[in-house]
Tab-separated table of C-alpha atoms in Angstrom:
chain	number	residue	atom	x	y	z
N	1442	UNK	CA	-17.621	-8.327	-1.178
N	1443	UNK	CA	-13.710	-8.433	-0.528
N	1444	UNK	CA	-12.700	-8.152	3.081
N	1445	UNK	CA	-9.138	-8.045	4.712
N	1446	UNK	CA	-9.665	-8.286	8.526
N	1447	UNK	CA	-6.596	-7.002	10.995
N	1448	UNK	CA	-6.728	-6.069	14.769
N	1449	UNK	CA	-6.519	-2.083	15.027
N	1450	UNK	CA	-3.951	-1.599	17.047
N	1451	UNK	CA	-1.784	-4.076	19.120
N	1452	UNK	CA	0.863	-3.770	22.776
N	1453	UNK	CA	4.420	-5.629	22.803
N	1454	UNK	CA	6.926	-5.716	24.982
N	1455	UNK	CA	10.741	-4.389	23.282
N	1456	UNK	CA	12.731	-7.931	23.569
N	1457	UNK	CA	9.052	-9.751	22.464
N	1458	UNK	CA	7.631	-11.720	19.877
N	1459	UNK	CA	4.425	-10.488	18.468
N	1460	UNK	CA	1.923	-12.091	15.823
N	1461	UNK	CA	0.162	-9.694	14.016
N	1462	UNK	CA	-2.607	-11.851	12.010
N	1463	UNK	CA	-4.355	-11.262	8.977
N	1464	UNK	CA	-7.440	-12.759	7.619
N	1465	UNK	CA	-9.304	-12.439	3.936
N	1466	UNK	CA	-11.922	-13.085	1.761
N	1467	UNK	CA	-11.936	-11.978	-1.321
N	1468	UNK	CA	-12.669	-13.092	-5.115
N	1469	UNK	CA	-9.676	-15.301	-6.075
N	1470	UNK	CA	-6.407	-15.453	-4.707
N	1471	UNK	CA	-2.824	-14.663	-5.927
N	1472	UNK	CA	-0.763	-13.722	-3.359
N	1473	UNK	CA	-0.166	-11.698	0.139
N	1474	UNK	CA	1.961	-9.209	0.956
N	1475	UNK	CA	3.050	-7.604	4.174
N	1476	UNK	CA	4.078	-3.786	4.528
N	1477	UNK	CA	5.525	-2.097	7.152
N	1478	UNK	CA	4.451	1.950	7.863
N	1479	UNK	CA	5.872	4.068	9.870
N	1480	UNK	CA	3.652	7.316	11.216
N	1481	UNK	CA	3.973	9.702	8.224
N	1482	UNK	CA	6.217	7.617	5.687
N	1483	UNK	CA	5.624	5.480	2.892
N	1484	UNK	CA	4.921	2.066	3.425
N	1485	UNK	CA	7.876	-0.722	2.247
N	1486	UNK	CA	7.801	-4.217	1.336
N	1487	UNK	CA	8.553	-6.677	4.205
N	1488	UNK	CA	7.078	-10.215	2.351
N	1489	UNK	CA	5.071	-11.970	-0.316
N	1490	UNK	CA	3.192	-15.104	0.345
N	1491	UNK	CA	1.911	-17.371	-2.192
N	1492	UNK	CA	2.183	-20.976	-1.174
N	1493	UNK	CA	0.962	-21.916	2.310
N	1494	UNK	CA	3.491	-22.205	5.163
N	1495	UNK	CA	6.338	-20.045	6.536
N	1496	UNK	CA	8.446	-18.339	5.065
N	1497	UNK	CA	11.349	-16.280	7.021
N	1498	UNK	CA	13.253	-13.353	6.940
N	1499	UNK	CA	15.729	-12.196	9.678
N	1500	UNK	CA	13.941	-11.479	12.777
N	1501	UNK	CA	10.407	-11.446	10.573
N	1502	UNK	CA	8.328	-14.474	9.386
N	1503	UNK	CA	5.466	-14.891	7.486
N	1504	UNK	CA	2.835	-17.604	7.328
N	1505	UNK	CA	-0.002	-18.553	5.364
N	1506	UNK	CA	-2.624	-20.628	4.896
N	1507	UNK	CA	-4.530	-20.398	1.880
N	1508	UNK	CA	-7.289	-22.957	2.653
N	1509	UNK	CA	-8.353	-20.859	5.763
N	1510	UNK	CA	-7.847	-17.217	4.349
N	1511	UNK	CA	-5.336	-16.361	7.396
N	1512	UNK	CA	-2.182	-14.887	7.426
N	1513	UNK	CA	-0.043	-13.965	10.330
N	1514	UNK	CA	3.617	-11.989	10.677
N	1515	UNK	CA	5.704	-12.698	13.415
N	1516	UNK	CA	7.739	-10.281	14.699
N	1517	UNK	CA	10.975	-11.642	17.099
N	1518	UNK	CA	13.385	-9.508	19.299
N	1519	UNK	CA	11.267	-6.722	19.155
N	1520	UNK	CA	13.174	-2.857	18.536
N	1521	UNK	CA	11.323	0.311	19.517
N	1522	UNK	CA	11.939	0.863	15.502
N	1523	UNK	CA	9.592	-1.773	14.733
N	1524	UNK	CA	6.789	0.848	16.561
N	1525	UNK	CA	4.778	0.889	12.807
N	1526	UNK	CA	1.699	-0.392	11.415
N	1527	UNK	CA	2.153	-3.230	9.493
N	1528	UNK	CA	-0.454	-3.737	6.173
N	1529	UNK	CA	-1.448	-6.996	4.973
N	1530	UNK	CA	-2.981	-7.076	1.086
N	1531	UNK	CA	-4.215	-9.449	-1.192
N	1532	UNK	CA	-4.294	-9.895	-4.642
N	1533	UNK	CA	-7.436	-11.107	-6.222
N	1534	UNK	CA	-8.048	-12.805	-8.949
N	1535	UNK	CA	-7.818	-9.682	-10.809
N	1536	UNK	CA	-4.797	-9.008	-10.064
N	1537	UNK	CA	-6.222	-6.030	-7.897
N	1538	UNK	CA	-4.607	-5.360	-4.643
N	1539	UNK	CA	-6.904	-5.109	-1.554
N	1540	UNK	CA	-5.190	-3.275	1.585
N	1541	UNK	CA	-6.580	-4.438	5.344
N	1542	UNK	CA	-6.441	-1.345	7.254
N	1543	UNK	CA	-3.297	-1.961	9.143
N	1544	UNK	CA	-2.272	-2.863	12.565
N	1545	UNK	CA	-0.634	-0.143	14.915
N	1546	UNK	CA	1.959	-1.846	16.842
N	1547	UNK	CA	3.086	0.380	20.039
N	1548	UNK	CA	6.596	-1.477	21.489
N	1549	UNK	CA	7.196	-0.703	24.971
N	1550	UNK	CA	10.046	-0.595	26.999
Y	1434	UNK	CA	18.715	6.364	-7.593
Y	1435	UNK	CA	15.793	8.039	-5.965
Y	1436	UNK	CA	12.947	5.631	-6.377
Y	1437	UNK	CA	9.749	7.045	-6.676
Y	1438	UNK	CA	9.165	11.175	-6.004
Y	1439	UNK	CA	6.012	12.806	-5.701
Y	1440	UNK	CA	5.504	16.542	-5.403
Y	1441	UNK	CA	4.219	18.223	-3.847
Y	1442	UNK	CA	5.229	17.055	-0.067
Y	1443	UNK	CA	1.854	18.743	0.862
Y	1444	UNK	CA	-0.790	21.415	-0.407
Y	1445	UNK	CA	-3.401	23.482	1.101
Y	1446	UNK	CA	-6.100	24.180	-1.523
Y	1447	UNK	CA	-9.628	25.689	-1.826
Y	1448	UNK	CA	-12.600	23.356	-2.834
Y	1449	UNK	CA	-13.412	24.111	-6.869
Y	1450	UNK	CA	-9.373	24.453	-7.835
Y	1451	UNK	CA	-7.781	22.293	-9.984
Y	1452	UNK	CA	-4.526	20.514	-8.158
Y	1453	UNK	CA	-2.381	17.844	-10.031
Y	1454	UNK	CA	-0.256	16.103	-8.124
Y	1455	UNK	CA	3.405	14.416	-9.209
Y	1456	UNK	CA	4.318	11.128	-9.630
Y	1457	UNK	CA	8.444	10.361	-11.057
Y	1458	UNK	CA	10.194	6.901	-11.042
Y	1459	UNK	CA	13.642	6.012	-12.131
Y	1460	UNK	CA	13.627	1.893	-11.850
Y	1461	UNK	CA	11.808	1.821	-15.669
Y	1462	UNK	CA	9.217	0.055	-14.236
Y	1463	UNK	CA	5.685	-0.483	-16.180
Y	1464	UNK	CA	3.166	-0.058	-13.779
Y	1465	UNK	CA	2.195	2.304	-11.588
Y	1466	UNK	CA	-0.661	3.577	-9.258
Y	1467	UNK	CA	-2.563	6.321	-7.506
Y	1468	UNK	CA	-3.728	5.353	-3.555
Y	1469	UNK	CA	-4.804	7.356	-1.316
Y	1470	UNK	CA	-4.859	6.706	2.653
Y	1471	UNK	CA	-7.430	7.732	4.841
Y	1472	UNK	CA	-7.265	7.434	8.767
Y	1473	UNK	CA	-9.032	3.583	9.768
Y	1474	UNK	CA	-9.199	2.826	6.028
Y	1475	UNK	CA	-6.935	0.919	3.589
Y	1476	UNK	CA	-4.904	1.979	0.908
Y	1477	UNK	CA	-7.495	2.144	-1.936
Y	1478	UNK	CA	-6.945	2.596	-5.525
Y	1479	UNK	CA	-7.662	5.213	-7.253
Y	1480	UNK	CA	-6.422	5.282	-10.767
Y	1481	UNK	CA	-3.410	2.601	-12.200
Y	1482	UNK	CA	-1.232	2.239	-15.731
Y	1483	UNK	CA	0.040	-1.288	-16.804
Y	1484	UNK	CA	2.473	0.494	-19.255
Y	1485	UNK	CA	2.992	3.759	-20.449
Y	1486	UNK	CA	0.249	5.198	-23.370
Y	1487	UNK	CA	-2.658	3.070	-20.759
Y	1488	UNK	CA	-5.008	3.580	-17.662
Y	1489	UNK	CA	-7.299	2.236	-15.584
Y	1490	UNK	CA	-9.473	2.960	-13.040
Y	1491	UNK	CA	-9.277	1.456	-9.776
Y	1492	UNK	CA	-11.596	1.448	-6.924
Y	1493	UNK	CA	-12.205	4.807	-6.593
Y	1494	UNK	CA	-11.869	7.070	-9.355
Y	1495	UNK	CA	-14.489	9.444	-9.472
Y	1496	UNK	CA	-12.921	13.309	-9.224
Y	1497	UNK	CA	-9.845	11.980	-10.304
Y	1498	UNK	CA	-7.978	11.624	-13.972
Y	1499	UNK	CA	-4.493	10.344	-15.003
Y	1500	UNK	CA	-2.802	10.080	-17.652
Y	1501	UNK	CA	0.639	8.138	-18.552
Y	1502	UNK	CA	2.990	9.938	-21.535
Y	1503	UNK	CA	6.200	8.379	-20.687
Y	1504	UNK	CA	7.232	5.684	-18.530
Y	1505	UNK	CA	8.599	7.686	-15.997
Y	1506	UNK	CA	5.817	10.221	-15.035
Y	1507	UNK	CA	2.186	9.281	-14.017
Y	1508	UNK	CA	0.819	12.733	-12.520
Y	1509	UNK	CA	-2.893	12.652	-10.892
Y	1510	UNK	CA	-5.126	15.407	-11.042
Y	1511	UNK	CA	-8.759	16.683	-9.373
Y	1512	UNK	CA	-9.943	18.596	-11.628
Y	1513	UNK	CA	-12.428	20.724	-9.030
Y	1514	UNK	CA	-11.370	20.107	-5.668
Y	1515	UNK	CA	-13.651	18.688	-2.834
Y	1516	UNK	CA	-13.113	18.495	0.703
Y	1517	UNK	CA	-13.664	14.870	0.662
Y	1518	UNK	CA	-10.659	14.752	-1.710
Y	1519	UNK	CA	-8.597	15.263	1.787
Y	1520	UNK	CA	-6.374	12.468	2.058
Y	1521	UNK	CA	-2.723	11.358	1.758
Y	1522	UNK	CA	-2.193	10.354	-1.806
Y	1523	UNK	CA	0.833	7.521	-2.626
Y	1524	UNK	CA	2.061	7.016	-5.863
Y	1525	UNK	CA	3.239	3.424	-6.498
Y	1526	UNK	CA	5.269	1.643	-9.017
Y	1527	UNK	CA	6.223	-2.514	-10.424
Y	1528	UNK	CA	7.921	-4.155	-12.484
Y	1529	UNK	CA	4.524	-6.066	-13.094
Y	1530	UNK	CA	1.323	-5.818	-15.359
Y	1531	UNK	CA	-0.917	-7.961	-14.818
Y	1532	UNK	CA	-4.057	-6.576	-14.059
Y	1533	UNK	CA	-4.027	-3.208	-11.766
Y	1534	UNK	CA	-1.537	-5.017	-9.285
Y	1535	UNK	CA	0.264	-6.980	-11.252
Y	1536	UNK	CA	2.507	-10.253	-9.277
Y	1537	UNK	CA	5.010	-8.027	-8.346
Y	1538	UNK	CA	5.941	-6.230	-5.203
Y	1539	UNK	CA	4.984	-2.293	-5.692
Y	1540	UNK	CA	7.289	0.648	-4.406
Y	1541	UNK	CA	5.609	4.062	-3.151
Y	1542	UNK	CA	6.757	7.448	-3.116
Y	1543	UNK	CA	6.778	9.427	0.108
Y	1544	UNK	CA	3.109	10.645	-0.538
Y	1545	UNK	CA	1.240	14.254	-0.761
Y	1546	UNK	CA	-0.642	15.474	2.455
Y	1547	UNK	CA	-3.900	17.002	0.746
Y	1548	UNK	CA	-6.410	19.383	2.218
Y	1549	UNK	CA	-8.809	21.104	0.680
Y	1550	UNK	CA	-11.072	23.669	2.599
């Protein structure tokens, strides 16, 4: 079967740097993506991996490695805004998207 | 430029009714999709259209139906309500068709808070 594995719910400090990984197994590969959700909104884009390494966008990065079925986003200067839970998905060889079921990140003061 | 609406913003409804829920984008884009998002579980697909005058059925489709007249609209509907069919429901659009997710990145409405009782 397909499986996207992410920790439930994660702790950071406002000011920190968090990793949030990802890993997957699933039928075929053609791309990850990261989404951010905040508690009762929509989720948005945040980043598309499809080639291994990192690839970095303002205070978020993304990395992958294909070979090992692991993805991580890093998260720098944390805001209390950034309190959301972040989805990581892959596209199969179908084309299909398959969602993880997200990682609530609490930021504290 | 709105984006994606859906309507409506949430529904209380008794099991056996018929609901259908609202999907509108304005970005002309080919594809779109039905989710739905339960607490501890991933988004998971419910019905998708590559282009309008198509569907197909995604991971979870049973008590659902679609249909796709126009590029613009894509409305969902249960045709006798369950209370399993509780859920938030997205509706998701992008520029891409290949396959039910196509290579592109896919925008979602605000979503519909379902219950049915």
């Amino acid at each position: 079967g397909q499986n996207i594995d992410q920790p439930t719910e994660m702790t950071a400090t406002e000011g920190a740097i968090v990793q949030i990984n990802c890993t997957y197994q699933t039928s075929g590969f053609n791309g990850l993506f990261w989404y951010q959700q905040h508690a009762g909104e929509a989720p948005t884009f945040l980043s598309y991996n499809v080639l291994d390494g990192l690839e970095e966008k303002g205070r978020f990065s993304s990395f992958l490695s294909r070979s090992k079925g692991y993805s991580y986003l890093l998260l720098k200067e944390l805001q209390m805004k950034d309190s959301a839970s972040y989805l990581c998905a892959v596209l199969d060889s179908n084309y299909q998207l398959i969602w993880g079921a997200g990682t609530k990140l609490i930021i504290k003061p | 430029i709105a984006g994606i609406t859906q309507a409506p913003t949430s529904q209380i409804l008794a099991a056996g009714r018929r609901m259908t829920l609202r999907c509108t984008q304005d970005m002309r884009h080919n594809a779109m999709y039905w989710y739905r998002q339960d607490l501890g579980l991933g988004l998971r697909l419910i019905h998708y259209s590559n282009t309008a005058g198509t569907t197909g059925k995604g991971e979870v489709p049973d008590g659902y139906s679609v249909s796709r007249a126009n590029t613009d609209d894509f409305p969902l509907t249960l045709a006798s309500a369950v209370p399993s069919q509780t859920s938030v429901y997205f509706c998701a659009s992008s520029d891409g068709t290949s396959g039910s997710g196509g290579t592109d990145t896919q925008y979602f409405g605000p979503g519909t808070r379902l219950t049915v009782l």
